[in-house]
DNA sequence: CGATTAGTTGAGCCCGTTCAACCATCGTGG
DNA sequence: CCACGATGGTTGAACGGGCTCAACTAATCG
């Protein structure tokens, strides 16, 4: 149990919650946590569940506690692009705007801790540090979005796949510290979703993964489980 | 002269500054403006000037007062991607991070109002509304970045060019209100830069512009001046 | 078992790239 | 004044990476 954060008087729900450590709730005092937790709901959503719909008003925000959420945009003729992935303890929502311009969907089974937008916006006024945390989170999302713009605009299919696997490894592998040489993880996305993320087709994704497998850069079991023995070899193919 | 914003005691520099109306400085009281303006420098940079260099520490932030700034990322082998364009009165800088992961360059002649990062970070603590403005600005940038991810990943060359021209028209045309049927503007980017923005080559950009010209969707004078008589016809080709 | 869904593999095609020639504009110096 | 090179843009021809279309395999579930 960490000592640096006071745990007395904190709602039971929050005590072991990652959002209180690395997420936005870390900005809140125990009193504020108690107040917020009154309107807080913790729930699970199975893979595929739509969490936020395009151009529908959003009345709740949420912290991602586990699992992966994908943010997608769709053109009128059905072409889709995944514009972001969120992992615990990311904040899910677009403050200061009544309707969402994108769709959020559970990519894997997901645990959320949600609260009304009003509750959050009220808390932000009395606790500026909350807004600060939110700003930092959104700045990170912006950095990530821009990294993917480079991949989408300028990388080859092979580089896109390598970059994607690296990114997932860093976010998912339970204990992948900065100095790990190997990694293993479950892919949170299907081939179709990877294609929508990288601006490719299912077939190209499949072929490139097969290629990496053939060159012994990765091993794949049951389609979803990926093992990277030498992360450096994978990184060398990411292009940057 | 607007009545809704108090102008007595405001530094001369700031009186007619757009950043005070629609930009981040709007959060500041006249006292705070006076304090900030002591360490403020207003300056011009000609097109091509590098404003922020990749992985170099950034000691100043700035407001864009006029002109266009492009944000680029470069892969190790020289491939480039423009990951954002900034117009007045956008805020230029990445708070809470010592070094920049991208390069900012004047795309056209640019006027900036810059200030030390410390001055801004200090002011943010005493004036939470400043951080709020910054958050809103960054949220807009994030929305834009995601819109371009869709273009980069899923739109055809023709659609990319149409989307790009539309975006520029909305940002540059002096008086393009929401209900304008026509627009005219100077392109702030060269063909090469447009290519780097859209993930295309110079030749493809050129060909697509020629095509739009041939179909009388746009007129082009002197390579840079674009006239759109019917914005709807252009929008119909943007794909979304 | 067949039915369904997810992934792989193959063959051919097409959009955008590559490579190259050409054109327009502009500033410079003989 | 024109010749000159430099820069930025256009245009053409051929190539190729990734897409399309289609057949096939694997895993899951009734």
XYZ file of C-alpha atoms (C1' of nucleotides) in Angstrom:
540
model
C 0.000 0.000 0.000
C 1.408 3.346 -0.980
C 2.074 5.846 1.737
C 2.135 9.038 -0.274
C -1.596 9.181 -0.776
C -3.837 9.431 2.225
C -6.403 6.682 2.195
C -8.554 7.424 5.227
C -12.023 8.606 4.369
C -11.708 7.589 0.764
C -14.679 5.774 -0.763
C -14.163 2.013 -0.872
C -14.714 2.151 -4.606
C -11.712 4.422 -5.046
C -9.195 2.942 -2.651
C -7.469 0.654 -5.089
C -8.512 2.529 -8.207
C -5.808 3.312 -10.685
C -7.532 6.519 -11.751
C -6.741 7.855 -8.301
C -3.063 7.157 -8.798
C -2.225 7.923 -12.378
C -5.593 9.231 -13.610
C -7.591 12.402 -13.184
C -9.054 11.504 -9.795
C -5.626 11.930 -8.259
C -6.403 15.634 -8.160
C -9.241 15.174 -5.703
C -9.264 15.336 -1.924
C -10.958 12.575 0.019
C -13.951 14.860 0.614
C -14.265 15.502 -3.061
C -13.918 11.824 -3.845
C -16.726 11.084 -1.420
C -18.905 13.723 -3.084
C -18.137 12.484 -6.564
C -18.568 8.836 -5.665
C -22.220 9.493 -4.809
C -22.995 9.952 -8.489
C -20.403 7.490 -9.672
C -21.237 4.187 -11.317
C -18.825 1.386 -11.885
C -19.729 -1.038 -14.643
C -18.468 -3.486 -17.192
C -19.090 -3.536 -20.906
C -18.387 -6.493 -23.128
C -16.376 -6.132 -26.314
C -18.313 -4.419 -29.070
C -20.558 -2.368 -26.790
C -21.039 1.201 -27.964
C -20.175 3.598 -25.156
C -20.574 6.960 -26.864
C -22.413 7.476 -30.130
C -21.550 9.917 -32.863
C -23.464 13.204 -32.621
C -25.479 12.143 -29.615
C -25.361 14.164 -26.463
C -23.063 12.796 -23.817
C -24.210 13.066 -20.260
C -21.508 11.041 -18.604
C -17.744 10.880 -18.618
C -15.717 7.928 -17.428
C -12.370 6.581 -16.401
C -11.184 3.447 -18.137
C -10.248 1.003 -15.372
C -9.341 -1.968 -17.509
C -9.608 -3.081 -21.087
C -9.304 -1.057 -24.260
C -11.677 1.508 -25.740
C -11.493 2.491 -29.406
C -12.541 5.881 -30.740
C -13.749 5.821 -34.326
C -14.937 8.186 -36.987
C -17.027 7.067 -39.931
C -17.496 8.697 -43.331
C -20.951 8.850 -44.866
C -20.228 5.922 -47.169
C -19.147 3.679 -44.312
C -15.377 3.990 -44.456
C -14.101 3.927 -40.916
C -11.016 5.204 -39.142
C -10.020 4.499 -35.576
C -8.664 7.800 -34.264
C -7.561 6.713 -30.830
C -7.229 3.873 -28.359
C -7.639 4.308 -24.639
C -6.195 2.200 -21.879
C -6.491 2.345 -18.098
C -6.489 4.837 -16.504
C -7.394 7.119 -19.416
C -10.211 9.597 -19.225
C -13.033 9.037 -21.659
C -15.000 12.046 -22.809
C -14.916 15.407 -24.511
C -15.579 18.165 -21.979
C -17.144 21.507 -22.922
C -19.041 20.224 -25.893
C -22.526 18.862 -25.776
C -22.210 16.306 -28.526
C -19.537 13.928 -29.521
C -18.095 13.929 -33.011
C -16.911 10.389 -32.649
C -17.987 6.978 -31.482
C -16.427 5.211 -28.503
C -16.699 1.460 -28.382
C -15.357 -1.244 -26.112
C -12.667 -3.061 -28.067
C -12.214 -5.654 -25.354
C -14.205 -6.216 -22.239
C -13.948 -2.913 -20.404
C -14.432 -1.701 -16.866
C -15.528 1.893 -16.500
C -16.085 4.283 -13.642
C -18.498 6.899 -14.930
C -19.968 10.101 -13.538
C -22.308 12.832 -14.803
C -20.695 15.569 -16.874
C -22.149 18.177 -14.554
C -20.524 16.621 -11.507
C -17.159 16.788 -13.192
C -17.570 20.297 -14.496
C -18.633 21.497 -11.072
C -15.679 19.818 -9.408
C -13.339 21.384 -11.927
C -14.327 24.824 -10.788
C -13.545 24.205 -7.170
C -10.438 22.115 -7.841
C -8.277 23.584 -10.627
C -5.831 20.726 -10.308
C -8.494 18.471 -11.776
C -8.547 20.562 -14.904
C -4.771 20.432 -14.921
C -4.797 16.641 -14.926
C -7.345 16.647 -17.672
C -5.173 18.994 -19.706
C -2.199 16.717 -19.290
C -4.232 13.726 -20.357
C -5.521 15.517 -23.425
C -2.018 16.718 -24.305
C -0.885 13.106 -24.238
C -3.756 12.119 -26.491
C -2.788 14.921 -28.856
C 0.829 13.734 -28.973
C -0.360 10.221 -29.731
C -2.759 11.382 -32.424
C 0.075 13.228 -34.113
C 2.360 10.220 -33.946
C -0.308 8.239 -35.776
C -0.738 10.967 -38.353
C 2.879 10.341 -39.322
C 2.223 6.627 -39.531
C -0.962 7.088 -41.559
C 0.533 9.606 -43.948
C 4.082 8.434 -44.412
C 4.707 4.889 -43.271
C 4.462 1.725 -45.365
C 2.091 -1.083 -44.449
C 4.956 -3.042 -42.892
C 6.023 -0.076 -40.781
C 2.470 0.622 -39.702
C 2.048 -2.928 -38.410
C 5.369 -2.860 -36.573
C 4.545 0.527 -34.998
C 1.133 -0.737 -33.983
C 2.461 -3.881 -32.323
C 5.040 -1.824 -30.462
C 2.436 0.608 -29.237
C 0.194 -2.185 -28.022
C 3.098 -3.952 -26.342
C 3.975 -0.820 -24.412
C 0.389 -0.303 -23.278
C -0.747 -3.829 -22.617
C 2.122 -6.034 -21.569
C 1.565 -6.218 -17.821
C 5.149 -5.601 -16.802
C 6.830 -4.110 -19.842
C 9.149 -1.609 -18.276
C 11.282 0.633 -20.450
C 14.167 -1.855 -20.333
C 12.425 -5.043 -21.367
C 13.836 -6.981 -24.283
C 10.763 -9.131 -24.821
C 7.020 -8.761 -24.537
C 3.857 -10.824 -24.826
C 0.260 -9.668 -24.973
C -3.231 -10.262 -26.294
C -4.103 -8.104 -29.271
C -7.083 -5.999 -28.202
C -8.211 -5.546 -31.802
C -9.371 -7.862 -34.561
C -7.682 -7.776 -37.979
C -10.522 -5.600 -39.267
C -10.028 -3.140 -36.420
C -6.280 -3.026 -36.905
C -6.966 -2.233 -40.553
C -9.303 0.592 -39.539
C -6.662 1.926 -37.200
C -3.824 1.863 -39.725
C -5.719 2.894 -42.831
C -5.218 -0.491 -44.472
C -7.364 -3.456 -45.487
C -7.844 -6.665 -43.546
C -5.865 -8.582 -46.155
C -2.848 -6.308 -45.975
C -2.834 -6.498 -42.191
C -2.958 -10.267 -42.340
C -0.165 -10.483 -44.898
C 2.136 -8.172 -42.978
C 1.607 -10.046 -39.743
C 2.333 -13.289 -41.568
C 5.480 -11.695 -42.938
C 6.731 -10.641 -39.485
C 6.019 -14.144 -38.327
C 7.959 -15.629 -41.222
C 10.935 -13.435 -40.393
C 10.794 -14.573 -36.755
C 10.224 -11.073 -35.442
C 7.051 -12.138 -33.683
C 5.261 -15.337 -32.795
C 1.482 -15.558 -32.912
C -0.762 -18.028 -31.122
C -4.521 -18.315 -31.579
C -4.557 -15.234 -33.823
C -4.635 -12.873 -30.893
C -1.698 -13.764 -28.691
C 1.570 -12.147 -29.764
C 5.066 -12.820 -28.438
C 7.947 -10.508 -29.231
C 11.268 -12.012 -28.249
C 13.403 -9.086 -29.293
C 11.622 -5.761 -29.113
C 14.565 -4.059 -30.773
C 14.104 -6.092 -33.930
C 10.463 -5.061 -34.059
C 11.282 -1.421 -33.362
C 13.802 -1.459 -36.190
C 10.886 -2.042 -38.548
C 8.715 0.750 -37.243
C 10.399 3.305 -39.448
C 11.003 6.228 -37.109
C -14.567 49.108 -30.154
C -16.167 46.335 -28.157
C -17.814 47.193 -24.884
C -17.893 43.814 -23.251
C -14.225 43.741 -22.426
C -12.822 46.347 -20.143
C -9.901 48.114 -21.790
C -8.635 50.553 -19.180
C -5.230 49.680 -17.798
C -4.544 47.167 -20.523
C -1.076 47.234 -22.074
C -1.017 49.060 -25.404
C 0.354 45.914 -26.988
C -2.710 43.946 -25.986
C -5.506 46.418 -26.667
C -6.301 45.320 -30.181
C -4.805 41.864 -29.882
C -6.947 39.017 -31.046
C -5.456 36.666 -28.472
C -7.180 38.764 -25.851
C -10.540 38.222 -27.518
C -10.584 34.714 -28.839
C -7.215 33.447 -27.549
C -5.814 32.359 -24.231
C -5.080 35.900 -22.988
C -8.805 36.501 -22.682
C -8.563 34.740 -19.329
C -6.345 37.421 -17.847
C -7.237 40.519 -15.851
C -5.697 43.824 -16.842
C -3.253 43.524 -13.938
C -2.171 40.126 -15.129
C -1.849 41.359 -18.690
C 0.400 44.153 -17.474
C 2.540 41.665 -15.572
C 2.772 39.277 -18.486
C 3.467 42.014 -21.007
C 6.688 42.864 -19.203
C 8.250 39.636 -20.423
C 6.366 39.579 -23.685
C 7.986 40.043 -27.064
C 6.146 40.708 -30.265
C 7.990 39.793 -33.426
C 7.688 38.762 -37.030
C 9.168 35.730 -38.732
C 9.363 35.337 -42.490
C 8.121 32.208 -44.213
C 10.402 29.238 -43.684
C 11.776 30.381 -40.329
C 12.030 27.575 -37.786
C 10.245 28.552 -34.596
C 10.601 25.400 -32.502
C 13.049 22.627 -33.249
C 12.540 18.946 -32.722
C 13.885 17.664 -29.416
C 15.273 20.993 -28.344
C 14.148 22.576 -25.125
C 11.508 25.225 -25.509
C 11.742 28.222 -23.259
C 9.042 30.343 -24.786
C 5.431 29.931 -25.801
C 3.601 32.225 -28.177
C 0.296 33.349 -29.597
C -0.028 33.395 -33.342
C -1.250 36.878 -34.268
C -1.241 36.517 -38.034
C 0.008 34.115 -40.649
C 0.172 30.337 -40.568
C 2.466 28.065 -38.568
C 2.994 24.443 -39.599
C 3.866 21.676 -37.162
C 5.866 18.851 -38.683
C 7.324 15.505 -37.729
C 10.151 13.884 -39.634
C 11.172 10.237 -39.821
C 14.829 9.321 -39.655
C 15.048 8.818 -43.403
C 13.635 12.265 -44.156
C 9.988 11.481 -44.796
C 7.951 14.337 -43.409
C 4.412 14.769 -42.180
C 2.723 18.012 -41.251
C 0.692 17.202 -38.143
C -1.012 20.527 -37.634
C -1.543 24.044 -38.908
C -2.055 26.992 -36.617
C -3.820 30.230 -37.376
C -4.425 33.374 -35.337
C -5.110 33.430 -32.452
C -3.868 29.905 -31.767
C -1.514 29.130 -28.932
C 1.849 27.730 -29.943
C 3.613 25.436 -27.511
C 3.474 22.248 -25.521
C 3.161 23.010 -21.802
C 4.476 20.654 -19.108
C 7.126 19.063 -21.210
C 10.645 20.310 -21.500
C 11.313 19.299 -25.049
C 9.307 19.381 -28.157
C 8.699 16.255 -30.207
C 7.937 18.264 -33.287
C 9.152 21.181 -35.336
C 7.196 24.409 -35.716
C 7.913 26.509 -38.763
C 6.453 29.684 -40.220
C 4.540 28.630 -43.332
C 3.814 32.210 -44.300
C 5.106 35.397 -42.777
C 3.994 35.173 -39.174
C 3.479 37.584 -36.302
C 3.974 36.143 -32.851
C 3.554 37.364 -29.318
C 5.829 35.228 -27.192
C 6.498 34.907 -23.467
C 8.675 32.715 -21.248
C 7.255 29.327 -20.335
C 7.770 30.103 -16.656
C 5.717 33.264 -16.853
C 2.831 31.331 -18.328
C 3.076 28.427 -15.914
C 3.153 30.836 -12.981
C 0.144 32.720 -14.251
C -1.739 29.476 -14.723
C -1.512 28.752 -11.038
C -3.019 32.029 -9.963
C -5.574 32.156 -12.774
C -7.204 28.776 -13.391
C -9.273 30.212 -16.193
C -6.065 30.519 -18.204
C -5.561 26.792 -17.963
C -9.166 26.352 -18.929
C -8.649 28.337 -22.126
C -5.571 26.356 -22.892
C -7.475 23.125 -22.404
C -10.164 24.294 -24.807
C -7.550 25.225 -27.380
C -5.833 21.871 -27.085
C -9.167 20.062 -27.291
C -9.818 21.853 -30.576
C -6.390 20.841 -31.830
C -7.141 17.259 -30.863
C -10.453 17.331 -32.744
C -8.677 18.677 -35.798
C -5.887 16.122 -35.587
C -8.484 13.357 -35.508
C -10.328 14.786 -38.480
C -7.081 14.630 -40.426
C -6.434 11.093 -39.293
C -9.615 10.135 -41.118
C -8.453 11.989 -44.213
C -4.985 10.435 -44.085
C -6.195 6.933 -43.469
C -9.367 6.676 -45.479
C -9.764 9.411 -48.057
C -8.659 9.338 -51.677
C -6.220 11.885 -53.078
C -9.080 13.861 -54.623
C -10.979 13.938 -51.336
C -7.879 14.948 -49.408
C -7.304 17.946 -51.659
C -10.929 19.031 -51.474
C -10.934 18.702 -47.674
C -7.719 20.645 -47.452
C -8.961 23.521 -49.589
C -12.145 23.685 -47.539
C -10.220 23.771 -44.293
C -7.985 26.556 -45.547
C -10.939 28.517 -46.885
C -12.647 28.388 -43.507
C -9.514 29.536 -41.686
C -8.083 32.085 -44.068
C -10.823 33.742 -46.055
C -11.132 37.089 -44.278
C -14.909 37.123 -44.083
C -16.016 33.562 -44.696
C -18.950 33.279 -42.350
C -20.791 29.996 -42.008
C -23.282 31.030 -44.692
C -20.949 32.043 -47.502
C -21.392 30.432 -50.882
C -18.008 31.519 -52.257
C -14.494 32.053 -50.944
C -11.117 33.302 -52.099
C -7.761 33.009 -50.384
C -4.011 32.675 -50.717
C -2.766 29.154 -50.157
C -0.422 29.340 -47.171
C 1.436 26.213 -48.301
C 3.476 25.237 -51.332
C 2.613 22.096 -53.297
C 5.360 20.256 -51.459
C 3.923 21.299 -48.097
C 0.398 20.346 -49.104
C 1.795 16.948 -50.061
C 3.450 16.625 -46.652
C 0.198 17.551 -44.999
C -1.959 15.093 -46.928
C 0.453 12.183 -47.145
C 0.772 12.507 -50.916
C 3.463 13.477 -53.427
C 3.884 16.856 -55.072
C 2.828 15.419 -58.411
C -0.419 13.985 -57.101
C -1.281 17.260 -55.405
C -0.626 19.123 -58.622
C -2.695 16.729 -60.685
C -5.661 16.835 -58.325
C -5.654 20.616 -58.214
C -5.522 20.683 -61.996
C -8.436 18.299 -62.046
C -10.570 20.473 -59.762
C -9.701 23.392 -61.986
C -10.703 21.487 -65.098
C -14.055 20.650 -63.535
C -14.600 24.325 -62.662
C -14.819 23.657 -58.954
C -12.019 26.107 -58.252
C -10.076 28.767 -60.116
C -6.364 29.258 -59.472
C -4.297 32.351 -60.174
C -0.532 32.593 -59.766
C -0.370 29.092 -58.266
C -1.286 30.347 -54.827
C -4.508 32.289 -55.179
C -7.609 30.121 -55.086
C -11.201 31.142 -55.807
C -14.107 28.877 -54.921
C -17.336 30.073 -56.457
C -19.538 27.386 -54.997
C -18.291 26.029 -51.702
C -20.972 23.357 -51.755
C -19.557 21.825 -54.892
C -16.138 21.652 -53.248
C -17.574 20.224 -50.030
C -19.346 17.535 -52.037
C -15.930 16.234 -53.016
C -14.488 16.139 -49.513
C -15.929 12.729 -48.823
C -17.424 13.099 -45.357
C -22.228 -32.476 -38.590
C -23.339 -27.877 -41.284
C -23.385 -22.849 -40.337
C -21.089 -18.847 -39.060
C -17.385 -15.820 -38.117
C -12.402 -14.552 -38.288
C -8.267 -15.027 -40.620
C -5.210 -16.436 -44.556
C -3.713 -16.791 -49.203
C -3.712 -16.040 -54.244
C -4.292 -13.420 -58.743
C -5.094 -9.292 -61.065
C -5.872 -4.468 -61.065
C -5.653 0.422 -60.038
C -4.434 4.619 -57.622
C -0.832 7.051 -56.400
C 4.231 6.920 -56.801
C 8.532 7.303 -59.331
C 11.301 9.080 -62.678
C 11.847 12.304 -66.117
C 11.000 16.042 -69.164
C 9.080 20.358 -69.587
C 7.274 25.144 -68.417
C 6.843 29.721 -65.901
C 8.548 33.052 -63.023
C 12.078 35.623 -61.069
C 16.373 37.588 -59.608
C 21.319 38.179 -61.169
C 25.085 39.565 -63.741
C 27.383 40.197 -68.198
C 18.681 43.862 -72.692
C 18.968 39.033 -72.865
C 21.258 34.817 -71.090
C 21.413 32.247 -67.175
C 20.450 29.358 -63.384
C 17.379 28.477 -59.645
C 13.037 27.540 -57.861
C 8.276 25.911 -58.006
C 4.792 23.849 -60.631
C 2.864 20.863 -64.386
C 2.566 16.911 -67.285
C 3.624 12.245 -69.228
C 4.825 7.221 -69.020
C 5.751 3.257 -66.476
C 5.933 0.908 -62.137
C 4.452 -1.103 -57.878
C 2.366 -1.271 -53.158
C -1.710 -1.995 -51.453
C -6.550 -2.883 -52.853
C -10.229 -5.869 -54.788
C -12.273 -9.966 -55.527
C -12.415 -14.620 -54.607
C -11.323 -19.074 -52.779
C -9.857 -21.413 -48.935
C -8.800 -22.671 -43.812
C -9.587 -22.596 -38.695
C -12.164 -22.168 -34.789
C -16.606 -21.945 -32.436
C -21.278 -23.123 -31.744
C -25.689 -24.889 -32.693
